[in-house]
mmCIF file of N, CA, C and O in Angstrom:
data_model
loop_
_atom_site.group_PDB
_atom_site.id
_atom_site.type_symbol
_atom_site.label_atom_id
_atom_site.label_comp_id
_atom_site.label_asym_id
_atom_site.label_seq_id
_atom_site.Cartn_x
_atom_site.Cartn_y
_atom_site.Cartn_z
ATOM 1 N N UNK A 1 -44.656 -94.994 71.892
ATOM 2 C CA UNK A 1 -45.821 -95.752 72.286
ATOM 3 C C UNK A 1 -46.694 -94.869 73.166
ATOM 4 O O UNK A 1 -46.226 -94.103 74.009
ATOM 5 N N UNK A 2 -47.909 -95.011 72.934
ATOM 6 C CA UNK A 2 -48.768 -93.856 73.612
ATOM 7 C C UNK A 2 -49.787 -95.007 74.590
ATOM 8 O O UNK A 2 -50.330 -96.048 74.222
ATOM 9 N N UNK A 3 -49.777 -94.396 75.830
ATOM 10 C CA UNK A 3 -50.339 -95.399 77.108
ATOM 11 C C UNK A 3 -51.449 -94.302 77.825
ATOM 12 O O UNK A 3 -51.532 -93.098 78.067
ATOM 13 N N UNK A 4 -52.099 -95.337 77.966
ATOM 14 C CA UNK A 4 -53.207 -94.558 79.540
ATOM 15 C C UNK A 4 -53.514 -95.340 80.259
ATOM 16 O O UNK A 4 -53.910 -96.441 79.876
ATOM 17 N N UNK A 5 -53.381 -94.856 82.066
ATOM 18 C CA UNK A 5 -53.680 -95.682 83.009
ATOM 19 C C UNK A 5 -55.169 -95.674 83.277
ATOM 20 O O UNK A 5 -55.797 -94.684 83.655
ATOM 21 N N UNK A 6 -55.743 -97.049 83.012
ATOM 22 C CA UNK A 6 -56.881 -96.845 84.046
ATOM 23 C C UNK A 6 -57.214 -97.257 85.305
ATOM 24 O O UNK A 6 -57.348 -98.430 85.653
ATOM 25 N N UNK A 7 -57.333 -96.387 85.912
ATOM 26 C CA UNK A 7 -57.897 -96.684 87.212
ATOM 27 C C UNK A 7 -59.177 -96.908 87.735
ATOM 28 O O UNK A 7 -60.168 -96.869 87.006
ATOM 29 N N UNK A 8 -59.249 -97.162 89.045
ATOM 30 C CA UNK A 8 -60.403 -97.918 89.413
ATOM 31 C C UNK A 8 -61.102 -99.177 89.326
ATOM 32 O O UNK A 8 -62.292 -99.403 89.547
ATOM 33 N N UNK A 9 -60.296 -99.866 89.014
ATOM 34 C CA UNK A 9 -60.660 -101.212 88.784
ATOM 35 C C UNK A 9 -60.786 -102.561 90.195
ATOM 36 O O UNK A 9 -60.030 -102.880 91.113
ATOM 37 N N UNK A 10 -61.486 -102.810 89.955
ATOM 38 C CA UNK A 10 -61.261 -104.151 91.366
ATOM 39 C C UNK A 10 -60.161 -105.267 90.920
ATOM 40 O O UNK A 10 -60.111 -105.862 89.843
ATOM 41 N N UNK A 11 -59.106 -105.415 92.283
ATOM 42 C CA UNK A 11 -58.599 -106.210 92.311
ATOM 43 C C UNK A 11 -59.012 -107.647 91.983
ATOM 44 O O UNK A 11 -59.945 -108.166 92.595
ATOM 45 N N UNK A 12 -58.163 -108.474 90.782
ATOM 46 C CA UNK A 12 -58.324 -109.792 90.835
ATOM 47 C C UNK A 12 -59.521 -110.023 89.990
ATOM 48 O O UNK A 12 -60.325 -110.917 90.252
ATOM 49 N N UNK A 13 -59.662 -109.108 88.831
ATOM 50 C CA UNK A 13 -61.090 -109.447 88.213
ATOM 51 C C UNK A 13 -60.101 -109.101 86.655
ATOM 52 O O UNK A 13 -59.029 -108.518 86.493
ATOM 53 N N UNK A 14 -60.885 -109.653 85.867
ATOM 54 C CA UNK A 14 -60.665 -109.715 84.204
ATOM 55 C C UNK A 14 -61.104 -108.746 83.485
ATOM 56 O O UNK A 14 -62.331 -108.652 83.518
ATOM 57 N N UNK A 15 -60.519 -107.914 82.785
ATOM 58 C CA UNK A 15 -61.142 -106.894 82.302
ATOM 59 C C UNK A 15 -60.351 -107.004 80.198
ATOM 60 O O UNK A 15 -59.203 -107.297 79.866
ATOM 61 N N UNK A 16 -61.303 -106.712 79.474
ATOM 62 C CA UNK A 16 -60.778 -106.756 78.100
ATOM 63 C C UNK A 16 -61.127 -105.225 77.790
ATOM 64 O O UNK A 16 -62.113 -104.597 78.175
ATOM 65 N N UNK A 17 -59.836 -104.693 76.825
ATOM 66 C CA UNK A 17 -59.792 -103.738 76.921
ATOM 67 C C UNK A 17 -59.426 -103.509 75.064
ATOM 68 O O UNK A 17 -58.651 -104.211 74.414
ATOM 69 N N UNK A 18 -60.169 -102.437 74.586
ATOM 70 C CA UNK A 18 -60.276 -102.354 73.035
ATOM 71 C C UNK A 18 -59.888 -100.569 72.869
ATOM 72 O O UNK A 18 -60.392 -99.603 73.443
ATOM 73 N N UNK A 19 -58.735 -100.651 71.790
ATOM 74 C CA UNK A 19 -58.985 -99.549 71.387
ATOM 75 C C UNK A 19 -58.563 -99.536 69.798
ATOM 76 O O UNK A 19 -57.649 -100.148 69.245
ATOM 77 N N UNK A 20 -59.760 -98.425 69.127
ATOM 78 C CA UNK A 20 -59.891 -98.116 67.584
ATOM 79 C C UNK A 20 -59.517 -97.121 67.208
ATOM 80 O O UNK A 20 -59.856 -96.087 67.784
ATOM 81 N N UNK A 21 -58.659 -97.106 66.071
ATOM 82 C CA UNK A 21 -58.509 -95.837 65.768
ATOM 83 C C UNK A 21 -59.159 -94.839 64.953
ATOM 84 O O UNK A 21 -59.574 -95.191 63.849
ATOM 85 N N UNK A 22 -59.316 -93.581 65.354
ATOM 86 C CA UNK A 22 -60.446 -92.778 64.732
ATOM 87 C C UNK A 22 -59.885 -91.514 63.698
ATOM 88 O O UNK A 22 -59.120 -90.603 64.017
ATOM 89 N N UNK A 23 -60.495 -91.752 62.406
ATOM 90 C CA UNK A 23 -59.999 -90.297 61.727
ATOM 91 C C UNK A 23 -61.460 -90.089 61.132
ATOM 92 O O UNK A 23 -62.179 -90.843 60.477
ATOM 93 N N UNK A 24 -61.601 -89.054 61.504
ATOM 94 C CA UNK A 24 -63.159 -88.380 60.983
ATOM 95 C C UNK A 24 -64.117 -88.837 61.179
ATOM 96 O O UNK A 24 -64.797 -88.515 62.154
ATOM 97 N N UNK A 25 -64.567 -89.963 60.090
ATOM 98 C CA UNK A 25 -65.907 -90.379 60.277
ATOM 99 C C UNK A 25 -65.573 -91.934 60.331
ATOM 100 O O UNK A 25 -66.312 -92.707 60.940
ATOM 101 N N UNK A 26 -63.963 -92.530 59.400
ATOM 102 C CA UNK A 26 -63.705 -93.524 59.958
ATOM 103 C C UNK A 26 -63.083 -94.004 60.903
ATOM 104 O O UNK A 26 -62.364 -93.315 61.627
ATOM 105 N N UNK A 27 -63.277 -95.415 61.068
ATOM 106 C CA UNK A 27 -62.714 -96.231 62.220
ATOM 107 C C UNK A 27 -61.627 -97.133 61.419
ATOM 108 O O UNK A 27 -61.456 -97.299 60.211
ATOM 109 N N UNK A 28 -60.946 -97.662 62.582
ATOM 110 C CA UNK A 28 -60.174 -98.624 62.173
ATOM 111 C C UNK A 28 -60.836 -99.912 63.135
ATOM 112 O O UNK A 28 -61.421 -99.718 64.200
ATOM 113 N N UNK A 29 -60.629 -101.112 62.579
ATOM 114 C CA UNK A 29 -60.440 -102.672 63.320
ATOM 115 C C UNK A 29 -60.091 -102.442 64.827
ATOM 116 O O UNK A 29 -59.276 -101.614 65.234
ATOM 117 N N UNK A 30 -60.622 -103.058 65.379
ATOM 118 C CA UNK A 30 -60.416 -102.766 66.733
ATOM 119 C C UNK A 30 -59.308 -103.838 67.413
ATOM 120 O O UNK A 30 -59.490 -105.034 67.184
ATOM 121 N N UNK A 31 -58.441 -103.531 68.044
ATOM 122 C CA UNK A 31 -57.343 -104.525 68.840
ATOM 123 C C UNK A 31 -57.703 -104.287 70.191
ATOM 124 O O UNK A 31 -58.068 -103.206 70.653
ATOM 125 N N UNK A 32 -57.537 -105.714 70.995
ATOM 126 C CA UNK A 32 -57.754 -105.384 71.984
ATOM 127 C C UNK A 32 -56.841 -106.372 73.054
ATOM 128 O O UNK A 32 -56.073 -107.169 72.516
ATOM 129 N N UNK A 33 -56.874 -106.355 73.862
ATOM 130 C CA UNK A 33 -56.613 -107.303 74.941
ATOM 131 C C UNK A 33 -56.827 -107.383 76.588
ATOM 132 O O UNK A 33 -56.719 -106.527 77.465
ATOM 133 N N UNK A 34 -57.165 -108.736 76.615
ATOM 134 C CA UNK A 34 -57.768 -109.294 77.869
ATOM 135 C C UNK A 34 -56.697 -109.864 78.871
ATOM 136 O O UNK A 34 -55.922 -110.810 78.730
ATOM 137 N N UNK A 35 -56.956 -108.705 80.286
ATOM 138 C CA UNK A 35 -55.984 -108.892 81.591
ATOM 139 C C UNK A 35 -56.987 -109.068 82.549
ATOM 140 O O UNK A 35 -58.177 -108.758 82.488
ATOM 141 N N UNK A 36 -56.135 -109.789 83.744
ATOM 142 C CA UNK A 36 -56.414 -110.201 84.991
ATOM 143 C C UNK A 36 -55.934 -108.897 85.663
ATOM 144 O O UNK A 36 -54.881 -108.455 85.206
ATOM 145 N N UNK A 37 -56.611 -108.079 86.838
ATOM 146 C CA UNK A 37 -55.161 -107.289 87.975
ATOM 147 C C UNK A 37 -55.369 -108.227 88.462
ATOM 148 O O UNK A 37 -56.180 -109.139 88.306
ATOM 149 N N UNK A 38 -53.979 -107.839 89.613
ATOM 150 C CA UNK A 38 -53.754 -108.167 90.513
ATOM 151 C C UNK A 38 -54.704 -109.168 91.086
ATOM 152 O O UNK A 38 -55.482 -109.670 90.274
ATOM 153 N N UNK A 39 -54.809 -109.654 92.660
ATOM 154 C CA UNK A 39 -55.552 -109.856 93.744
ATOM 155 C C UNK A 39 -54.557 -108.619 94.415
ATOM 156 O O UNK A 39 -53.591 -108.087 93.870
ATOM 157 N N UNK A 40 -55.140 -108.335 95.827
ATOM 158 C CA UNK A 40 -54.672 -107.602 96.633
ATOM 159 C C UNK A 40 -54.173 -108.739 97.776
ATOM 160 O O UNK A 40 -54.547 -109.890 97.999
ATOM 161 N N UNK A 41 -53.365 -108.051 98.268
ATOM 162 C CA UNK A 41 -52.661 -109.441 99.597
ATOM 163 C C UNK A 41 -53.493 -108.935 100.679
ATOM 164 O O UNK A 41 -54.100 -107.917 101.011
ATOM 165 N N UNK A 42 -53.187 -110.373 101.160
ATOM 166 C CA UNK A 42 -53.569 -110.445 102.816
ATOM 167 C C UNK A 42 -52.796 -110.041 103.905
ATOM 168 O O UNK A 42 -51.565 -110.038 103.912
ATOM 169 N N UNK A 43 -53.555 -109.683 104.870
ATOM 170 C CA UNK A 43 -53.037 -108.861 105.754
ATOM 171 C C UNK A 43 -53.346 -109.575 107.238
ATOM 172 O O UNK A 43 -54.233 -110.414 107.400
ATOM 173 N N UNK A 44 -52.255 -108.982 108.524
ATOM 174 C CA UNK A 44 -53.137 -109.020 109.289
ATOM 175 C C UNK A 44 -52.342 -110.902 109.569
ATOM 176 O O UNK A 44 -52.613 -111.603 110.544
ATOM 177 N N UNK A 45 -51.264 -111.359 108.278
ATOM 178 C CA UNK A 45 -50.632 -112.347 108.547
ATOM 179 C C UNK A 45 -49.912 -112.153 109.963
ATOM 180 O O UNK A 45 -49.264 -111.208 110.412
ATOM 181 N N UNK A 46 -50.325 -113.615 110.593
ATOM 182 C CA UNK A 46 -49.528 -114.127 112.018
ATOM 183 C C UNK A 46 -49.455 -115.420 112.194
ATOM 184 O O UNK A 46 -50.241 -116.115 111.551
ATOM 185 N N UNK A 47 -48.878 -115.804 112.742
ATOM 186 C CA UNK A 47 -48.780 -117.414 113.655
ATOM 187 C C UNK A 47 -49.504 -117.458 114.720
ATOM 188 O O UNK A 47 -49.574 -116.537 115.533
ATOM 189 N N UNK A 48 -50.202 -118.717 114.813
ATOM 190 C CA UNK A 48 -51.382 -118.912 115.579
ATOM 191 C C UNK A 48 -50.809 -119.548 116.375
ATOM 192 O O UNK A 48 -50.657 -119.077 117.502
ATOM 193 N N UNK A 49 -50.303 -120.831 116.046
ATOM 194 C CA UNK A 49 -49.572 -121.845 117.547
ATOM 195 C C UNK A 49 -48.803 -122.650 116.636
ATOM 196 O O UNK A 49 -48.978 -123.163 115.531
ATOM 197 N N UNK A 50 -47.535 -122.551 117.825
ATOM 198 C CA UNK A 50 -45.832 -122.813 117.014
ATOM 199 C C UNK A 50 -45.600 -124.442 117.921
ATOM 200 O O UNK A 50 -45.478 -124.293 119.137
ATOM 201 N N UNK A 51 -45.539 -125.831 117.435
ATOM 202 C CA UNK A 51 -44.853 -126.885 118.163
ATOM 203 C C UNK A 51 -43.793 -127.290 117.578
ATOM 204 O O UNK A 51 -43.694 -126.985 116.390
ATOM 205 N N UNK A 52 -42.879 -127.948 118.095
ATOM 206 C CA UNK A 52 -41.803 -128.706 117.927
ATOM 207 C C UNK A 52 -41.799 -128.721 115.969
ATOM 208 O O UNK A 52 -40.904 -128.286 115.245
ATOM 209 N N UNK A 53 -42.742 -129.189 115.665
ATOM 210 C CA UNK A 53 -42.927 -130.025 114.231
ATOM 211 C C UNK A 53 -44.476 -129.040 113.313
ATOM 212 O O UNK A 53 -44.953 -129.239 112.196
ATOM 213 N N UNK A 54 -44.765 -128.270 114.116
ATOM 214 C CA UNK A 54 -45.692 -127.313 113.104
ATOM 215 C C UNK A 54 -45.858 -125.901 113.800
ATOM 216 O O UNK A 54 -45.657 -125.429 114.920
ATOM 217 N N UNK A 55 -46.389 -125.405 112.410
ATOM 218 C CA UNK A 55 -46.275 -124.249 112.715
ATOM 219 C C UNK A 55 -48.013 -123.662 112.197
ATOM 220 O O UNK A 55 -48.394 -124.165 111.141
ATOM 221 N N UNK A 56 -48.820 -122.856 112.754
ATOM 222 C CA UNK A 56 -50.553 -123.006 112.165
ATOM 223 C C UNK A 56 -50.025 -121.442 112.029
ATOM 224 O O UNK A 56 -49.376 -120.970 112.963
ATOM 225 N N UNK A 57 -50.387 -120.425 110.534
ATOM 226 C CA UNK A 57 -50.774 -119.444 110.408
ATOM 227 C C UNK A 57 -52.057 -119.155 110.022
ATOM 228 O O UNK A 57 -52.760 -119.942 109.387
ATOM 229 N N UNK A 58 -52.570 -117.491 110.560
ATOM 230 C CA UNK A 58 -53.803 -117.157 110.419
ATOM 231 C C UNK A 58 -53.681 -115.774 109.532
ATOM 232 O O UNK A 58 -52.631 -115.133 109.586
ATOM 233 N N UNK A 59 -55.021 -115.231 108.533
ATOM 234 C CA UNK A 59 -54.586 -113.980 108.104
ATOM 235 C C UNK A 59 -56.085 -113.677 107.731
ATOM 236 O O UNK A 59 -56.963 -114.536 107.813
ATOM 237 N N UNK A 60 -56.335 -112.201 107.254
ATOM 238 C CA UNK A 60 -57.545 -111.776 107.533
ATOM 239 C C UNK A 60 -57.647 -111.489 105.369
ATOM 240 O O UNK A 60 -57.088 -110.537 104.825
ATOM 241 N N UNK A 61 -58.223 -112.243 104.824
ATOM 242 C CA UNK A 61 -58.640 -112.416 103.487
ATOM 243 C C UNK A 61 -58.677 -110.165 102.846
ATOM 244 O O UNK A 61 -58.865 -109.113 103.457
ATOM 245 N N UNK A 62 -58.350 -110.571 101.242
ATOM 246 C CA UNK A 62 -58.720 -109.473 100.984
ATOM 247 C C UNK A 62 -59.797 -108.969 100.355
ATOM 248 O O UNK A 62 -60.338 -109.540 99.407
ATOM 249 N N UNK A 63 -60.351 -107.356 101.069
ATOM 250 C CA UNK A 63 -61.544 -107.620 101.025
ATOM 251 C C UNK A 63 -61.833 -106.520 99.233
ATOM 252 O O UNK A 63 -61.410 -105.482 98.724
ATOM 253 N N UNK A 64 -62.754 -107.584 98.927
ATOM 254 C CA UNK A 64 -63.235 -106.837 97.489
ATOM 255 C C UNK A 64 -62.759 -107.191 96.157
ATOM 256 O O UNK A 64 -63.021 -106.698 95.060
ATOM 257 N N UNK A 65 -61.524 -108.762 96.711
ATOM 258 C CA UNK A 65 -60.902 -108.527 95.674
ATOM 259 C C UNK A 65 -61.085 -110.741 95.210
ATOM 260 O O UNK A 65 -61.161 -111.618 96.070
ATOM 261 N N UNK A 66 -61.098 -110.951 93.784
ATOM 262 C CA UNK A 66 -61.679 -112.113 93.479
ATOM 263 C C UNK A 66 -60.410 -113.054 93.244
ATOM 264 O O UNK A 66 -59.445 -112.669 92.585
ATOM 265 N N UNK A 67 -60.489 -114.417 93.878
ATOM 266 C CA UNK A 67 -59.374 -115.345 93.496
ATOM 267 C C UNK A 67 -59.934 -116.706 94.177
ATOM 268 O O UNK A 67 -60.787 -116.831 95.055
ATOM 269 N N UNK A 68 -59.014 -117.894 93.338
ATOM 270 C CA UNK A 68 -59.234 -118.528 93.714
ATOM 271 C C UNK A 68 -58.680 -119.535 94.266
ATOM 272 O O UNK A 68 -59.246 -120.625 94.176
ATOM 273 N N UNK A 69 -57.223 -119.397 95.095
ATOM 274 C CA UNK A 69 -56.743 -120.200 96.008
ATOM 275 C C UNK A 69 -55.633 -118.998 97.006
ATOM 276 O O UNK A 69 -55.493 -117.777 96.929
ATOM 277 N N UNK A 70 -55.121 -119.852 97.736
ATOM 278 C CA UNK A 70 -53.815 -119.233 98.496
ATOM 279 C C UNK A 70 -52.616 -120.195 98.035
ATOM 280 O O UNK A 70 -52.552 -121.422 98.108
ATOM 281 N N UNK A 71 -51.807 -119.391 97.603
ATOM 282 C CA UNK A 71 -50.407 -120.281 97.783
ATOM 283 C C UNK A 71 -49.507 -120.479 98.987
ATOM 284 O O UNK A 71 -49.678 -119.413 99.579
ATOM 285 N N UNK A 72 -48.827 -121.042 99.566
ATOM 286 C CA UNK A 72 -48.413 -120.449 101.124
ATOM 287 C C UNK A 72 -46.892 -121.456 101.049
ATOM 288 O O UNK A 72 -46.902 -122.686 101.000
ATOM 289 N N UNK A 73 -45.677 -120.613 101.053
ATOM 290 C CA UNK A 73 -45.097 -121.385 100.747
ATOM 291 C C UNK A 73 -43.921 -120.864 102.330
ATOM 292 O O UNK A 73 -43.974 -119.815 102.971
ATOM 293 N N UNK A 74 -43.095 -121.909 102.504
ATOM 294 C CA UNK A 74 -42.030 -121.988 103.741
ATOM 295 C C UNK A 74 -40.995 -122.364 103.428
ATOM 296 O O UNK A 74 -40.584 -123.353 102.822
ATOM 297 N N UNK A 75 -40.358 -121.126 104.078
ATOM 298 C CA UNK A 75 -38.608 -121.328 103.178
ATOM 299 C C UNK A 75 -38.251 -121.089 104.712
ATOM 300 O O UNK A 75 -38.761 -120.138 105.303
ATOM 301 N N UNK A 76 -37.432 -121.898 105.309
ATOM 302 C CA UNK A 76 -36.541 -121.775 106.582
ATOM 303 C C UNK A 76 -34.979 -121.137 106.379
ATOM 304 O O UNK A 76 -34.222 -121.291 105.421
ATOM 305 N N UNK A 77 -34.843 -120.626 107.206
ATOM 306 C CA UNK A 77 -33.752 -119.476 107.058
ATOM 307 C C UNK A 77 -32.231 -120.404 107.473
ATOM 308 O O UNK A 77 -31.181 -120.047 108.008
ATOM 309 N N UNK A 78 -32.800 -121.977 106.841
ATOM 310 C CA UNK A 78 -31.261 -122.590 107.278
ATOM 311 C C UNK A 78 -31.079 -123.757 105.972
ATOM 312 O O UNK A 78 -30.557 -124.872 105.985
ATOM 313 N N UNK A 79 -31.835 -122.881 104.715
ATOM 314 C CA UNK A 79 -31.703 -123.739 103.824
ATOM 315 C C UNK A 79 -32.364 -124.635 103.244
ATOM 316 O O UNK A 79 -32.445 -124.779 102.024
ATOM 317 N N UNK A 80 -32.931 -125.362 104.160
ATOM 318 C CA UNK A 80 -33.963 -126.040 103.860
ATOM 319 C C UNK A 80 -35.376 -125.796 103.325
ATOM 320 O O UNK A 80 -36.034 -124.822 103.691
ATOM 321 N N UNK A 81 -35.924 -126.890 102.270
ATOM 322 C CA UNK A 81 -36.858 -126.503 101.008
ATOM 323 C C UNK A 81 -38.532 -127.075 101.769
ATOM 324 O O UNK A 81 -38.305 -127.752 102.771
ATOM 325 N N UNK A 82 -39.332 -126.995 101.615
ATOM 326 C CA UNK A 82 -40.775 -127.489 101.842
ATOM 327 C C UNK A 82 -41.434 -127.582 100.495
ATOM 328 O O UNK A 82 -41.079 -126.807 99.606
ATOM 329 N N UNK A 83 -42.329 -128.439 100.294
ATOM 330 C CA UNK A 83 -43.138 -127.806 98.946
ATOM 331 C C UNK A 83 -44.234 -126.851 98.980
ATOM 332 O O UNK A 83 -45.084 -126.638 99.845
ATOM 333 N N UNK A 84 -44.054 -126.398 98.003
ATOM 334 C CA UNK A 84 -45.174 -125.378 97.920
ATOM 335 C C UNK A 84 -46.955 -125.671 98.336
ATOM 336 O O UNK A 84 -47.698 -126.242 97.537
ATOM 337 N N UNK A 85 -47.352 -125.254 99.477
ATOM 338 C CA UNK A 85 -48.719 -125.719 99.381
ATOM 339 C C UNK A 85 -50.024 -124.385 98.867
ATOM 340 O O UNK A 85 -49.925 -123.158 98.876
ATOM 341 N N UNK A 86 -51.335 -125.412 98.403
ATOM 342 C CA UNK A 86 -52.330 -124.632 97.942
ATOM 343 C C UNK A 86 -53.593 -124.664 98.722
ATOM 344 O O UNK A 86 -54.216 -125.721 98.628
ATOM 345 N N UNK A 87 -54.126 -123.704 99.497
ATOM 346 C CA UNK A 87 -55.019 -123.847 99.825
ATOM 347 C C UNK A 87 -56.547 -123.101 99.453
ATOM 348 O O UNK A 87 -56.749 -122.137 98.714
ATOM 349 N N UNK A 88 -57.285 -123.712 100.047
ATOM 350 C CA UNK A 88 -59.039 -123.193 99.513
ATOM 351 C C UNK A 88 -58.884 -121.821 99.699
ATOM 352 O O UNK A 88 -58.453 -121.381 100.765
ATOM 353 N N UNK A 89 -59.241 -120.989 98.617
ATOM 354 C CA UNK A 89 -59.865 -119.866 98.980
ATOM 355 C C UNK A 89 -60.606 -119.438 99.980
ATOM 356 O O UNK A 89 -60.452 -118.269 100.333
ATOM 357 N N UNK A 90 -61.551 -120.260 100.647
ATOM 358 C CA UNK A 90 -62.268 -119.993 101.865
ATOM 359 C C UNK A 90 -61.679 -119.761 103.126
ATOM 360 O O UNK A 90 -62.206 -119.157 104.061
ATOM 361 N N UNK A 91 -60.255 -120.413 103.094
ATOM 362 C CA UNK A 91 -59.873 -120.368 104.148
ATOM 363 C C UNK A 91 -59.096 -119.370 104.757
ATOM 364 O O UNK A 91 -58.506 -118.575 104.025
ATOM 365 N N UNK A 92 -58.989 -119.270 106.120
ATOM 366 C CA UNK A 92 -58.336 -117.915 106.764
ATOM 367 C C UNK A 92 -56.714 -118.192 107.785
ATOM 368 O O UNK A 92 -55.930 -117.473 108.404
ATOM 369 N N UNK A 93 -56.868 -119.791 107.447
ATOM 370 C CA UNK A 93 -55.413 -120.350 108.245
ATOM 371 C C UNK A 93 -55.329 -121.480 107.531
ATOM 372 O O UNK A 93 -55.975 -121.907 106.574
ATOM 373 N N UNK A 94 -53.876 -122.146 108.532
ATOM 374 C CA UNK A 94 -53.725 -122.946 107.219
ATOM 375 C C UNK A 94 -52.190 -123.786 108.421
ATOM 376 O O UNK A 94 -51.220 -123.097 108.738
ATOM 377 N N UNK A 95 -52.317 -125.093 108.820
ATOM 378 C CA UNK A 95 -51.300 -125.523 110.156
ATOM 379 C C UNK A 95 -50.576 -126.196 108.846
ATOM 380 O O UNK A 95 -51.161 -127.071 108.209
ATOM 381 N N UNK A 96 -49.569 -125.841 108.566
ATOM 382 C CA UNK A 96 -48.109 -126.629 108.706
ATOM 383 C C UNK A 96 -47.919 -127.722 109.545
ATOM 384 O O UNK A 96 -47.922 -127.566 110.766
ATOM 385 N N UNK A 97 -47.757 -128.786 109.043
ATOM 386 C CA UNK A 97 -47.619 -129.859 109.909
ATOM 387 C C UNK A 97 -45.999 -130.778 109.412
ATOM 388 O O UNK A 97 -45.365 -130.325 108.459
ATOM 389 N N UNK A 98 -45.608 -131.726 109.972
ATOM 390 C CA UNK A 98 -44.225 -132.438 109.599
ATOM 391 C C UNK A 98 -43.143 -131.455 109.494
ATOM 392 O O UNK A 98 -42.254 -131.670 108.669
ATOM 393 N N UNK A 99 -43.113 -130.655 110.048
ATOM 394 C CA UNK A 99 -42.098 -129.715 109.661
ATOM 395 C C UNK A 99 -40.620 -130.242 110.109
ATOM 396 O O UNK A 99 -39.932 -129.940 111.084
ATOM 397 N N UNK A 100 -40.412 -131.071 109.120
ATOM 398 C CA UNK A 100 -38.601 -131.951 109.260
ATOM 399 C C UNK A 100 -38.191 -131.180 108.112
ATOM 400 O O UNK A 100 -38.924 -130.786 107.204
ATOM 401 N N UNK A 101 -36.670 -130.963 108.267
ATOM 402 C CA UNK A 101 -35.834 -130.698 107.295
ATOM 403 C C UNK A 101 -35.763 -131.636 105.802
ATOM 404 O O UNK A 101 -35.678 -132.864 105.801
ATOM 405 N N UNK A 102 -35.798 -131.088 105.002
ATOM 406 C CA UNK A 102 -36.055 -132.126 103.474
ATOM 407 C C UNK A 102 -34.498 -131.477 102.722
ATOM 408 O O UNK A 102 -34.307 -130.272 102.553
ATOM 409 N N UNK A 103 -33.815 -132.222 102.462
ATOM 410 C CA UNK A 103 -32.260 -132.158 101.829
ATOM 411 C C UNK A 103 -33.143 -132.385 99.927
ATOM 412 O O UNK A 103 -32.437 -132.416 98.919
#
């Protein structure tokens, strides 16, 4: 299988990509296919203010790169599950609230 990397591309954007095959003067049908990269992560993740029952994190968005939500998910290191939450793209924090153990 014969590959080439391309580079330079912006994170988190759609790009379709075609290649034909060439002998002389002809071509062949063109195949192609259409990818997403990446997004790039956020950085710059911290905890803003920790109570009894929540927890508020803050993080600094990535820059240059296109999407359209945050996933933010909390796994406690005693087993216990949370559900997965989604938040706005716009946003730069995001408070955890009810934070009880769920069996």
């Amino acid at each position: 299988m014969t590959s080439y990397n391309i580079t330079g591309l912006t994170a988190g954007k759609e790009y379709t990509v075609t290649v034909t095959v060439v002998s002389g003067v002809e071509k062949s049908e063109p195949s192609d296919t259409t990818e997403n990269t990446k997004p790039e992560v956020v950085t710059d993740l911290m905890k803003n203010s920790v109570t009894t029952e929540s927890l508020e994190v803050k993080w600094t968005p990535p820059a240059g790169t296109v999407w359209d939500n945050y996933e933010i998910d909390l796994v406690p290191d005693d087993g216990g599950t949370y559900p997965k939450l989604t938040g706005d793209a716009t946003i730069t924090a995001y408070n955890l609230t009810g934070l009880t153990r769920q069996w």
